[in-house]
Short mmCIF file of N, CA and C in Angstrom, two decimals:
data_model
loop_
_atom_site.label_atom_id
_atom_site.label_comp_id
_atom_site.label_asym_id
_atom_site.label_seq_id
_atom_site.Cartn_x
_atom_site.Cartn_y
_atom_site.Cartn_z
N UNK A 1 -174.32 -61.03 273.11
CA UNK A 1 -173.21 -61.44 272.26
C UNK A 1 -173.21 -60.59 270.99
N UNK A 2 -172.01 -60.26 270.55
CA UNK A 2 -171.83 -59.53 269.30
C UNK A 2 -170.94 -60.34 268.37
N UNK A 3 -171.27 -60.29 267.08
CA UNK A 3 -170.44 -60.91 266.04
C UNK A 3 -169.59 -59.79 265.45
N UNK A 4 -168.26 -59.86 265.61
CA UNK A 4 -167.38 -58.76 265.25
C UNK A 4 -166.35 -59.15 264.20
N UNK A 5 -165.90 -58.12 263.47
CA UNK A 5 -164.75 -58.26 262.59
C UNK A 5 -164.08 -56.90 262.44
N UNK A 6 -162.80 -56.93 262.03
CA UNK A 6 -162.02 -55.72 261.82
C UNK A 6 -161.78 -55.60 260.32
N UNK A 7 -162.00 -54.39 259.77
CA UNK A 7 -161.88 -54.24 258.32
C UNK A 7 -161.53 -52.82 257.92
N UNK A 8 -161.17 -52.70 256.65
CA UNK A 8 -160.98 -51.39 256.03
C UNK A 8 -162.24 -51.05 255.27
N UNK A 9 -162.66 -49.80 255.37
CA UNK A 9 -163.80 -49.33 254.58
C UNK A 9 -163.35 -49.12 253.14
N UNK A 10 -164.28 -49.25 252.22
CA UNK A 10 -164.00 -49.04 250.79
C UNK A 10 -164.58 -47.69 250.39
N UNK A 11 -163.75 -46.80 249.83
CA UNK A 11 -164.27 -45.49 249.41
C UNK A 11 -165.29 -45.61 248.27
N UNK A 12 -166.12 -44.60 248.14
CA UNK A 12 -167.21 -44.64 247.15
C UNK A 12 -166.73 -44.86 245.72
N UNK A 13 -165.63 -44.22 245.29
CA UNK A 13 -165.19 -44.39 243.91
C UNK A 13 -164.71 -45.82 243.65
N UNK A 14 -164.09 -46.43 244.64
CA UNK A 14 -163.64 -47.82 244.50
C UNK A 14 -164.85 -48.75 244.53
N UNK A 15 -165.79 -48.47 245.41
CA UNK A 15 -167.03 -49.27 245.47
C UNK A 15 -167.77 -49.20 244.14
N UNK A 16 -167.80 -48.04 243.52
CA UNK A 16 -168.48 -47.90 242.21
C UNK A 16 -167.80 -48.77 241.16
N UNK A 17 -166.46 -48.83 241.19
CA UNK A 17 -165.73 -49.69 240.25
C UNK A 17 -166.06 -51.17 240.51
N UNK A 18 -166.17 -51.54 241.77
CA UNK A 18 -166.53 -52.92 242.12
C UNK A 18 -167.95 -53.25 241.67
N UNK A 19 -168.86 -52.32 241.90
CA UNK A 19 -170.26 -52.56 241.53
C UNK A 19 -170.43 -52.76 240.03
N UNK A 20 -169.55 -52.15 239.24
CA UNK A 20 -169.64 -52.29 237.77
C UNK A 20 -169.35 -53.71 237.31
N UNK A 21 -168.63 -54.49 238.11
CA UNK A 21 -168.32 -55.86 237.68
C UNK A 21 -169.19 -56.90 238.41
N UNK A 22 -170.15 -56.47 239.19
CA UNK A 22 -171.00 -57.37 239.95
C UNK A 22 -172.24 -57.79 239.15
N UNK A 23 -172.01 -58.65 238.18
CA UNK A 23 -173.12 -59.21 237.40
C UNK A 23 -172.59 -60.35 236.55
N UNK A 24 -173.52 -61.13 236.02
CA UNK A 24 -173.14 -62.13 235.04
C UNK A 24 -172.90 -63.53 235.54
N UNK A 25 -173.20 -63.80 236.81
CA UNK A 25 -173.01 -65.16 237.33
C UNK A 25 -174.34 -65.61 237.95
N UNK A 26 -175.01 -66.58 237.31
CA UNK A 26 -176.26 -67.09 237.87
C UNK A 26 -176.04 -67.66 239.27
N UNK A 27 -176.98 -67.41 240.18
CA UNK A 27 -176.87 -67.93 241.55
C UNK A 27 -175.97 -67.13 242.46
N UNK A 28 -175.48 -65.98 241.98
CA UNK A 28 -174.60 -65.15 242.81
C UNK A 28 -175.43 -64.20 243.65
N UNK A 29 -175.12 -64.12 244.93
CA UNK A 29 -175.69 -63.11 245.83
C UNK A 29 -174.64 -62.01 245.94
N UNK A 30 -174.82 -60.98 245.12
CA UNK A 30 -173.85 -59.89 245.06
C UNK A 30 -173.94 -59.04 246.33
N UNK A 31 -172.79 -58.65 246.84
CA UNK A 31 -172.73 -57.80 248.03
C UNK A 31 -173.27 -56.42 247.69
N UNK A 32 -173.99 -55.83 248.62
CA UNK A 32 -174.47 -54.46 248.46
C UNK A 32 -173.32 -53.49 248.75
N UNK A 33 -173.51 -52.24 248.43
CA UNK A 33 -172.49 -51.21 248.71
C UNK A 33 -172.12 -51.23 250.19
N UNK A 34 -173.11 -51.36 251.06
CA UNK A 34 -172.87 -51.33 252.50
C UNK A 34 -172.08 -52.54 252.99
N UNK A 35 -172.04 -53.59 252.20
CA UNK A 35 -171.34 -54.81 252.60
C UNK A 35 -169.90 -54.89 252.08
N UNK A 36 -169.50 -53.97 251.23
CA UNK A 36 -168.15 -54.01 250.67
C UNK A 36 -167.13 -53.50 251.68
N UNK A 37 -166.13 -54.33 251.98
CA UNK A 37 -165.07 -53.99 252.91
C UNK A 37 -163.91 -54.95 252.67
N UNK A 38 -162.76 -54.64 253.25
CA UNK A 38 -161.60 -55.53 253.19
C UNK A 38 -161.31 -55.99 254.61
N UNK A 39 -161.60 -57.24 254.90
CA UNK A 39 -161.44 -57.77 256.25
C UNK A 39 -159.97 -57.90 256.62
N UNK A 40 -159.65 -57.43 257.82
CA UNK A 40 -158.32 -57.64 258.39
C UNK A 40 -158.34 -58.87 259.30
N UNK A 41 -159.46 -59.04 260.01
CA UNK A 41 -159.58 -60.21 260.91
C UNK A 41 -161.04 -60.41 261.31
N UNK A 42 -161.55 -61.61 261.08
CA UNK A 42 -162.87 -61.98 261.57
C UNK A 42 -162.68 -62.41 263.02
N UNK A 43 -163.51 -61.90 263.91
CA UNK A 43 -163.41 -62.21 265.33
C UNK A 43 -164.45 -63.24 265.74
N UNK A 44 -165.68 -63.05 265.31
CA UNK A 44 -166.76 -63.96 265.69
C UNK A 44 -167.55 -63.43 266.86
N UNK A 45 -168.27 -64.34 267.52
CA UNK A 45 -169.17 -63.99 268.63
C UNK A 45 -168.37 -63.74 269.90
N UNK A 46 -168.60 -62.57 270.52
CA UNK A 46 -167.97 -62.25 271.80
C UNK A 46 -169.00 -61.59 272.70
N UNK A 47 -168.80 -61.71 274.01
CA UNK A 47 -169.70 -61.04 274.94
C UNK A 47 -169.26 -59.60 275.13
N UNK A 48 -170.02 -58.83 275.89
CA UNK A 48 -169.74 -57.41 276.08
C UNK A 48 -168.38 -57.12 276.67
N UNK A 49 -167.97 -57.92 277.66
CA UNK A 49 -166.65 -57.72 278.29
C UNK A 49 -165.54 -57.94 277.28
N UNK A 50 -165.64 -59.04 276.51
CA UNK A 50 -164.61 -59.32 275.50
C UNK A 50 -164.63 -58.28 274.38
N UNK A 51 -165.80 -57.80 274.02
CA UNK A 51 -165.90 -56.76 272.99
C UNK A 51 -165.17 -55.50 273.45
N UNK A 52 -165.31 -55.14 274.72
CA UNK A 52 -164.62 -53.97 275.26
C UNK A 52 -163.11 -54.18 275.24
N UNK A 53 -162.66 -55.40 275.59
CA UNK A 53 -161.23 -55.69 275.55
C UNK A 53 -160.69 -55.63 274.12
N UNK A 54 -161.47 -56.13 273.17
CA UNK A 54 -161.08 -56.06 271.76
C UNK A 54 -160.93 -54.60 271.34
N UNK A 55 -161.92 -53.79 271.69
CA UNK A 55 -161.87 -52.38 271.34
C UNK A 55 -160.65 -51.68 271.89
N UNK A 56 -160.32 -51.95 273.14
CA UNK A 56 -159.15 -51.33 273.76
C UNK A 56 -157.85 -51.83 273.13
N UNK A 57 -157.79 -53.12 272.82
CA UNK A 57 -156.58 -53.68 272.19
C UNK A 57 -156.35 -53.05 270.82
N UNK A 58 -157.42 -52.88 270.05
CA UNK A 58 -157.28 -52.28 268.73
C UNK A 58 -156.86 -50.81 268.83
N UNK A 59 -157.33 -50.12 269.87
CA UNK A 59 -156.98 -48.71 270.05
C UNK A 59 -155.49 -48.52 270.31
N UNK A 60 -154.82 -49.54 270.81
CA UNK A 60 -153.39 -49.44 271.11
C UNK A 60 -152.50 -49.66 269.89
N UNK A 61 -153.08 -50.04 268.76
CA UNK A 61 -152.29 -50.32 267.56
C UNK A 61 -151.75 -49.03 266.98
N UNK A 62 -150.45 -49.04 266.71
CA UNK A 62 -149.82 -47.92 266.01
C UNK A 62 -149.25 -48.46 264.70
N UNK A 63 -149.69 -47.85 263.62
CA UNK A 63 -149.21 -48.25 262.29
C UNK A 63 -149.35 -47.04 261.37
N UNK A 64 -148.52 -46.98 260.33
CA UNK A 64 -148.58 -45.82 259.43
C UNK A 64 -149.74 -45.90 258.44
N UNK A 65 -150.15 -44.74 257.96
CA UNK A 65 -151.11 -44.67 256.85
C UNK A 65 -150.43 -45.23 255.62
N UNK A 66 -151.25 -45.65 254.66
CA UNK A 66 -150.69 -46.17 253.41
C UNK A 66 -151.71 -46.06 252.29
N UNK A 67 -151.28 -46.38 251.10
CA UNK A 67 -152.14 -46.37 249.93
C UNK A 67 -152.34 -47.81 249.49
N UNK A 68 -153.56 -48.12 249.07
CA UNK A 68 -153.93 -49.48 248.69
C UNK A 68 -154.60 -49.46 247.32
N UNK A 69 -154.38 -50.49 246.54
CA UNK A 69 -155.03 -50.59 245.23
C UNK A 69 -155.60 -52.00 245.05
N UNK A 70 -156.86 -52.08 244.63
CA UNK A 70 -157.48 -53.36 244.32
C UNK A 70 -157.11 -53.72 242.89
N UNK A 71 -156.84 -55.01 242.68
CA UNK A 71 -156.42 -55.45 241.36
C UNK A 71 -156.70 -56.94 241.20
N UNK A 72 -157.33 -57.30 240.09
CA UNK A 72 -157.59 -58.71 239.79
C UNK A 72 -158.80 -59.23 240.54
N UNK A 73 -159.22 -60.41 240.16
CA UNK A 73 -160.36 -61.07 240.78
C UNK A 73 -160.01 -62.53 241.03
N UNK A 74 -160.81 -63.19 241.84
CA UNK A 74 -160.60 -64.60 242.11
C UNK A 74 -161.84 -65.21 242.73
N UNK A 75 -161.68 -66.47 243.12
CA UNK A 75 -162.79 -67.17 243.75
C UNK A 75 -162.25 -68.08 244.84
N UNK A 76 -163.08 -68.34 245.82
CA UNK A 76 -162.76 -69.32 246.85
C UNK A 76 -163.62 -70.54 246.59
N UNK A 77 -163.03 -71.71 246.74
CA UNK A 77 -163.78 -72.95 246.60
C UNK A 77 -163.28 -73.86 245.49
N UNK A 78 -162.34 -73.41 244.69
CA UNK A 78 -161.78 -74.20 243.60
C UNK A 78 -162.84 -74.82 242.71
N UNK A 79 -163.02 -76.15 242.78
CA UNK A 79 -163.97 -76.82 241.88
C UNK A 79 -165.43 -76.62 242.30
N UNK A 80 -165.64 -76.12 243.51
CA UNK A 80 -166.98 -75.79 244.00
C UNK A 80 -166.96 -74.36 244.50
N UNK A 81 -166.90 -73.40 243.59
CA UNK A 81 -166.77 -72.00 244.01
C UNK A 81 -167.91 -71.57 244.92
N UNK A 82 -167.55 -70.86 246.00
CA UNK A 82 -168.58 -70.36 246.92
C UNK A 82 -168.49 -68.85 247.13
N UNK A 83 -167.46 -68.20 246.58
CA UNK A 83 -167.35 -66.74 246.71
C UNK A 83 -166.50 -66.18 245.58
N UNK A 84 -166.86 -64.98 245.14
CA UNK A 84 -166.07 -64.22 244.17
C UNK A 84 -165.50 -63.01 244.90
N UNK A 85 -164.29 -62.62 244.52
CA UNK A 85 -163.66 -61.51 245.21
C UNK A 85 -162.77 -60.69 244.28
N UNK A 86 -162.48 -59.46 244.73
CA UNK A 86 -161.48 -58.60 244.09
C UNK A 86 -160.23 -58.66 244.95
N UNK A 87 -159.10 -58.76 244.29
CA UNK A 87 -157.83 -58.88 245.00
C UNK A 87 -157.19 -57.53 245.30
N UNK A 88 -156.01 -57.60 245.90
CA UNK A 88 -155.26 -56.43 246.31
C UNK A 88 -153.85 -56.53 245.73
N UNK A 89 -153.36 -55.42 245.18
CA UNK A 89 -151.96 -55.41 244.75
C UNK A 89 -151.10 -55.67 245.98
N UNK A 90 -149.97 -56.38 245.81
CA UNK A 90 -149.10 -56.64 246.97
C UNK A 90 -148.81 -55.35 247.73
N UNK A 91 -148.93 -55.43 249.07
CA UNK A 91 -148.82 -54.22 249.88
C UNK A 91 -148.31 -54.61 251.27
N UNK A 92 -147.04 -54.33 251.52
CA UNK A 92 -146.43 -54.70 252.80
C UNK A 92 -147.06 -53.95 253.97
N UNK A 93 -147.47 -52.69 253.75
CA UNK A 93 -148.09 -51.92 254.83
C UNK A 93 -149.41 -52.54 255.27
N UNK A 94 -150.19 -53.06 254.32
CA UNK A 94 -151.44 -53.74 254.66
C UNK A 94 -151.14 -54.99 255.49
N UNK A 95 -150.17 -55.78 255.07
CA UNK A 95 -149.82 -57.00 255.80
C UNK A 95 -149.30 -56.67 257.20
N UNK A 96 -148.55 -55.58 257.32
CA UNK A 96 -148.05 -55.12 258.62
C UNK A 96 -149.22 -54.78 259.54
N UNK A 97 -150.20 -54.03 259.02
CA UNK A 97 -151.38 -53.69 259.82
C UNK A 97 -152.14 -54.94 260.22
N UNK A 98 -152.33 -55.86 259.30
CA UNK A 98 -153.07 -57.09 259.60
C UNK A 98 -152.36 -57.89 260.70
N UNK A 99 -151.04 -57.96 260.64
CA UNK A 99 -150.28 -58.69 261.68
C UNK A 99 -150.43 -57.99 263.04
N UNK A 100 -150.46 -56.66 263.04
CA UNK A 100 -150.64 -55.92 264.30
C UNK A 100 -152.03 -56.19 264.88
N UNK A 101 -153.05 -56.22 264.02
CA UNK A 101 -154.41 -56.52 264.48
C UNK A 101 -154.44 -57.93 265.06
N UNK A 102 -153.86 -58.88 264.35
CA UNK A 102 -153.83 -60.27 264.83
C UNK A 102 -153.14 -60.38 266.18
N UNK A 103 -151.98 -59.75 266.32
CA UNK A 103 -151.23 -59.81 267.58
C UNK A 103 -152.02 -59.17 268.72
N UNK A 104 -152.67 -58.04 268.46
CA UNK A 104 -153.45 -57.36 269.50
C UNK A 104 -154.60 -58.25 269.98
N UNK A 105 -155.25 -58.93 269.05
CA UNK A 105 -156.38 -59.79 269.43
C UNK A 105 -155.90 -61.03 270.18
N UNK A 106 -154.76 -61.56 269.80
CA UNK A 106 -154.23 -62.71 270.53
C UNK A 106 -153.82 -62.32 271.95
N UNK A 107 -153.33 -61.09 272.13
CA UNK A 107 -152.95 -60.63 273.47
C UNK A 107 -154.13 -60.57 274.43
N UNK A 108 -155.34 -60.36 273.90
CA UNK A 108 -156.51 -60.33 274.79
C UNK A 108 -157.18 -61.70 274.87
N UNK A 109 -156.51 -62.73 274.35
CA UNK A 109 -156.99 -64.09 274.55
C UNK A 109 -157.78 -64.70 273.41
N UNK A 110 -157.92 -64.01 272.29
CA UNK A 110 -158.62 -64.63 271.16
C UNK A 110 -157.71 -65.63 270.46
N UNK A 111 -158.27 -66.72 270.06
CA UNK A 111 -157.50 -67.76 269.37
C UNK A 111 -157.04 -67.20 268.02
N UNK A 112 -155.81 -67.49 267.66
CA UNK A 112 -155.25 -67.02 266.40
C UNK A 112 -156.00 -67.56 265.20
N UNK A 113 -156.00 -66.77 264.15
CA UNK A 113 -156.61 -67.18 262.89
C UNK A 113 -155.69 -68.21 262.25
N UNK A 114 -156.21 -69.41 261.99
CA UNK A 114 -155.37 -70.50 261.49
C UNK A 114 -155.01 -70.38 260.01
N UNK A 115 -155.85 -69.73 259.25
CA UNK A 115 -155.61 -69.66 257.81
C UNK A 115 -154.60 -68.59 257.44
N UNK A 116 -154.08 -68.72 256.23
CA UNK A 116 -153.19 -67.72 255.69
C UNK A 116 -154.03 -66.52 255.26
N UNK A 117 -153.59 -65.33 255.59
CA UNK A 117 -154.35 -64.12 255.27
C UNK A 117 -154.28 -63.85 253.77
N UNK A 118 -155.44 -63.75 253.14
CA UNK A 118 -155.55 -63.42 251.72
C UNK A 118 -156.38 -62.14 251.62
N UNK A 119 -155.72 -60.99 251.45
CA UNK A 119 -156.49 -59.75 251.40
C UNK A 119 -157.39 -59.70 250.16
N UNK A 120 -158.66 -59.38 250.39
CA UNK A 120 -159.63 -59.35 249.28
C UNK A 120 -160.89 -58.62 249.72
N UNK A 121 -161.68 -58.25 248.74
CA UNK A 121 -163.01 -57.69 248.98
C UNK A 121 -164.00 -58.69 248.40
N UNK A 122 -164.83 -59.30 249.24
CA UNK A 122 -165.82 -60.25 248.76
C UNK A 122 -166.86 -59.50 247.94
N UNK A 123 -167.11 -60.00 246.72
CA UNK A 123 -168.09 -59.39 245.82
C UNK A 123 -169.39 -60.16 245.77
N UNK A 124 -169.32 -61.49 245.93
CA UNK A 124 -170.54 -62.30 245.84
C UNK A 124 -170.35 -63.60 246.59
N UNK A 125 -171.43 -64.10 247.12
CA UNK A 125 -171.50 -65.46 247.66
C UNK A 125 -172.24 -66.27 246.60
N UNK A 126 -171.79 -67.49 246.38
CA UNK A 126 -172.36 -68.32 245.31
C UNK A 126 -173.16 -69.47 245.89
N UNK A 127 -174.31 -69.71 245.29
CA UNK A 127 -175.14 -70.84 245.66
C UNK A 127 -175.37 -71.65 244.40
N UNK A 128 -174.84 -72.83 244.38
CA UNK A 128 -175.06 -73.68 243.21
C UNK A 128 -174.46 -73.08 241.97
N UNK A 129 -175.26 -72.98 240.92
CA UNK A 129 -174.73 -72.50 239.66
C UNK A 129 -173.73 -73.50 239.11
N UNK A 130 -172.90 -73.07 238.27
CA UNK A 130 -171.90 -73.96 237.71
C UNK A 130 -170.54 -73.30 237.68
N UNK A 131 -169.54 -74.10 237.45
CA UNK A 131 -168.17 -73.60 237.38
C UNK A 131 -167.98 -72.77 236.12
N UNK A 132 -168.65 -73.14 235.03
CA UNK A 132 -168.49 -72.44 233.75
C UNK A 132 -168.74 -70.94 233.83
N UNK A 133 -169.90 -70.50 234.35
CA UNK A 133 -170.14 -69.06 234.45
C UNK A 133 -169.13 -68.35 235.36
N UNK A 134 -168.67 -69.04 236.40
CA UNK A 134 -167.68 -68.45 237.30
C UNK A 134 -166.36 -68.26 236.55
N UNK A 135 -165.94 -69.27 235.82
CA UNK A 135 -164.69 -69.17 235.05
C UNK A 135 -164.80 -68.09 233.98
N UNK A 136 -165.96 -67.98 233.34
CA UNK A 136 -166.17 -66.91 232.36
C UNK A 136 -166.04 -65.54 233.02
N UNK A 137 -166.65 -65.38 234.19
CA UNK A 137 -166.60 -64.11 234.91
C UNK A 137 -165.15 -63.78 235.29
N UNK A 138 -164.43 -64.78 235.80
CA UNK A 138 -163.03 -64.57 236.18
C UNK A 138 -162.19 -64.12 234.98
N UNK A 139 -162.42 -64.75 233.83
CA UNK A 139 -161.70 -64.39 232.61
C UNK A 139 -162.06 -62.97 232.16
N UNK A 140 -163.36 -62.67 232.18
CA UNK A 140 -163.81 -61.35 231.74
C UNK A 140 -163.27 -60.21 232.59
N UNK A 141 -163.01 -60.48 233.87
CA UNK A 141 -162.62 -59.41 234.80
C UNK A 141 -161.19 -59.59 235.35
N UNK A 142 -160.41 -60.43 234.71
CA UNK A 142 -159.06 -60.73 235.20
C UNK A 142 -158.19 -59.48 235.34
N UNK A 143 -158.40 -58.50 234.50
CA UNK A 143 -157.57 -57.29 234.53
C UNK A 143 -158.20 -56.16 235.35
N UNK A 144 -159.20 -56.49 236.15
CA UNK A 144 -159.86 -55.47 236.96
C UNK A 144 -158.83 -54.68 237.78
N UNK A 145 -159.00 -53.37 237.78
CA UNK A 145 -158.18 -52.49 238.63
C UNK A 145 -159.05 -51.32 239.06
N UNK A 146 -158.95 -50.96 240.31
CA UNK A 146 -159.67 -49.80 240.85
C UNK A 146 -158.65 -48.73 241.20
N UNK A 147 -159.09 -47.49 241.29
CA UNK A 147 -158.15 -46.41 241.65
C UNK A 147 -157.55 -46.66 243.03
N UNK A 148 -156.26 -46.36 243.21
CA UNK A 148 -155.66 -46.48 244.55
C UNK A 148 -156.37 -45.55 245.53
N UNK A 149 -156.36 -45.93 246.78
CA UNK A 149 -156.98 -45.08 247.80
C UNK A 149 -156.15 -45.06 249.07
N UNK A 150 -156.28 -43.95 249.79
CA UNK A 150 -155.55 -43.77 251.04
C UNK A 150 -156.23 -44.54 252.16
N UNK A 151 -155.46 -45.23 252.94
CA UNK A 151 -155.97 -45.92 254.13
C UNK A 151 -155.41 -45.17 255.34
N UNK A 152 -156.31 -44.48 256.04
CA UNK A 152 -155.86 -43.72 257.20
C UNK A 152 -156.48 -44.24 258.49
N UNK A 153 -157.13 -45.40 258.40
CA UNK A 153 -157.70 -46.00 259.59
C UNK A 153 -158.36 -47.33 259.29
N UNK A 154 -158.85 -47.96 260.33
CA UNK A 154 -159.57 -49.23 260.21
C UNK A 154 -160.75 -49.19 261.17
N UNK A 155 -161.66 -50.16 261.01
CA UNK A 155 -162.93 -50.11 261.74
C UNK A 155 -163.23 -51.46 262.38
N UNK A 156 -163.78 -51.41 263.59
CA UNK A 156 -164.35 -52.59 264.23
C UNK A 156 -165.83 -52.59 263.88
N UNK A 157 -166.28 -53.62 263.18
CA UNK A 157 -167.66 -53.75 262.75
C UNK A 157 -168.37 -54.83 263.54
N UNK A 158 -169.68 -54.65 263.72
CA UNK A 158 -170.53 -55.75 264.17
C UNK A 158 -171.32 -56.23 262.97
N UNK A 159 -171.77 -57.47 263.04
CA UNK A 159 -172.47 -58.09 261.93
C UNK A 159 -173.67 -58.84 262.46
N UNK A 160 -174.82 -58.61 261.82
CA UNK A 160 -176.04 -59.34 262.15
C UNK A 160 -176.45 -60.11 260.91
N UNK A 161 -176.62 -61.42 261.04
CA UNK A 161 -177.02 -62.26 259.92
C UNK A 161 -178.54 -62.23 259.79
N UNK A 162 -179.02 -61.93 258.58
CA UNK A 162 -180.46 -61.94 258.31
C UNK A 162 -180.72 -62.80 257.08
N UNK A 163 -181.97 -63.07 256.80
CA UNK A 163 -182.31 -63.86 255.61
C UNK A 163 -181.97 -63.10 254.32
N UNK A 164 -181.82 -61.77 254.41
CA UNK A 164 -181.46 -60.96 253.25
C UNK A 164 -179.96 -60.70 253.17
N UNK A 165 -179.19 -61.32 254.02
CA UNK A 165 -177.74 -61.10 254.04
C UNK A 165 -177.31 -60.45 255.33
N UNK A 166 -176.03 -60.19 255.43
CA UNK A 166 -175.47 -59.59 256.64
C UNK A 166 -175.69 -58.08 256.66
N UNK A 167 -175.93 -57.58 257.87
CA UNK A 167 -176.03 -56.13 258.07
C UNK A 167 -174.85 -55.76 258.95
N UNK A 168 -174.03 -54.82 258.46
CA UNK A 168 -172.82 -54.41 259.17
C UNK A 168 -173.02 -53.03 259.78
N UNK A 169 -172.45 -52.86 260.97
CA UNK A 169 -172.49 -51.56 261.63
C UNK A 169 -171.10 -51.25 262.17
N UNK A 170 -170.60 -50.06 261.87
CA UNK A 170 -169.31 -49.63 262.41
C UNK A 170 -169.49 -49.35 263.90
N UNK A 171 -168.73 -50.06 264.71
CA UNK A 171 -168.80 -49.89 266.16
C UNK A 171 -167.78 -48.86 266.65
N UNK A 172 -166.61 -48.88 266.04
CA UNK A 172 -165.54 -47.98 266.48
C UNK A 172 -164.52 -47.84 265.36
N UNK A 173 -164.07 -46.62 265.12
CA UNK A 173 -163.04 -46.36 264.10
C UNK A 173 -161.71 -46.06 264.77
N UNK A 174 -160.63 -46.48 264.13
CA UNK A 174 -159.28 -46.29 264.65
C UNK A 174 -158.44 -45.61 263.59
N UNK A 175 -157.67 -44.61 263.99
CA UNK A 175 -156.85 -43.85 263.06
C UNK A 175 -155.43 -44.43 262.99
N UNK A 176 -154.87 -44.37 261.80
CA UNK A 176 -153.45 -44.70 261.60
C UNK A 176 -152.69 -43.38 261.64
N UNK A 177 -151.42 -43.43 261.98
CA UNK A 177 -150.65 -42.18 262.06
C UNK A 177 -150.00 -41.83 260.74
#
């Protein structure tokens, strides 16, 4: 079984901008450089046959290249924050690609993602701590902006959960036209 997800890689200059704001919240498990990505769709555990079908379905996607810019920060969990993230400037091309990925995966029999897609780059997972430091961090970094970057493809990643966090490996890259 493989644990899979589809994502955009983050270029080094954008990752460096993200790393500069990764501090100041007690109890935060900050993502490493290797863990920074923008998820298009989490797939979950699949066997080898299904993984091959996923790979082939993703290879059939045709979508244009585009430019993306990260902007702003947020948190998931409301009164019990469990993650900090960097947001994305509104981008119809990104949403178009995400819908194509979703449709391709549903065609091979994967259950549709029930939640509304919120494009973001996870910066930290939170354990305990308090709401105060999270709100302070959100205020301090509300105007965060990273340089725009070209998106010319997407990647199928595998993920292995360890006691030190997730380890991601690029399984297959796909080019946009």
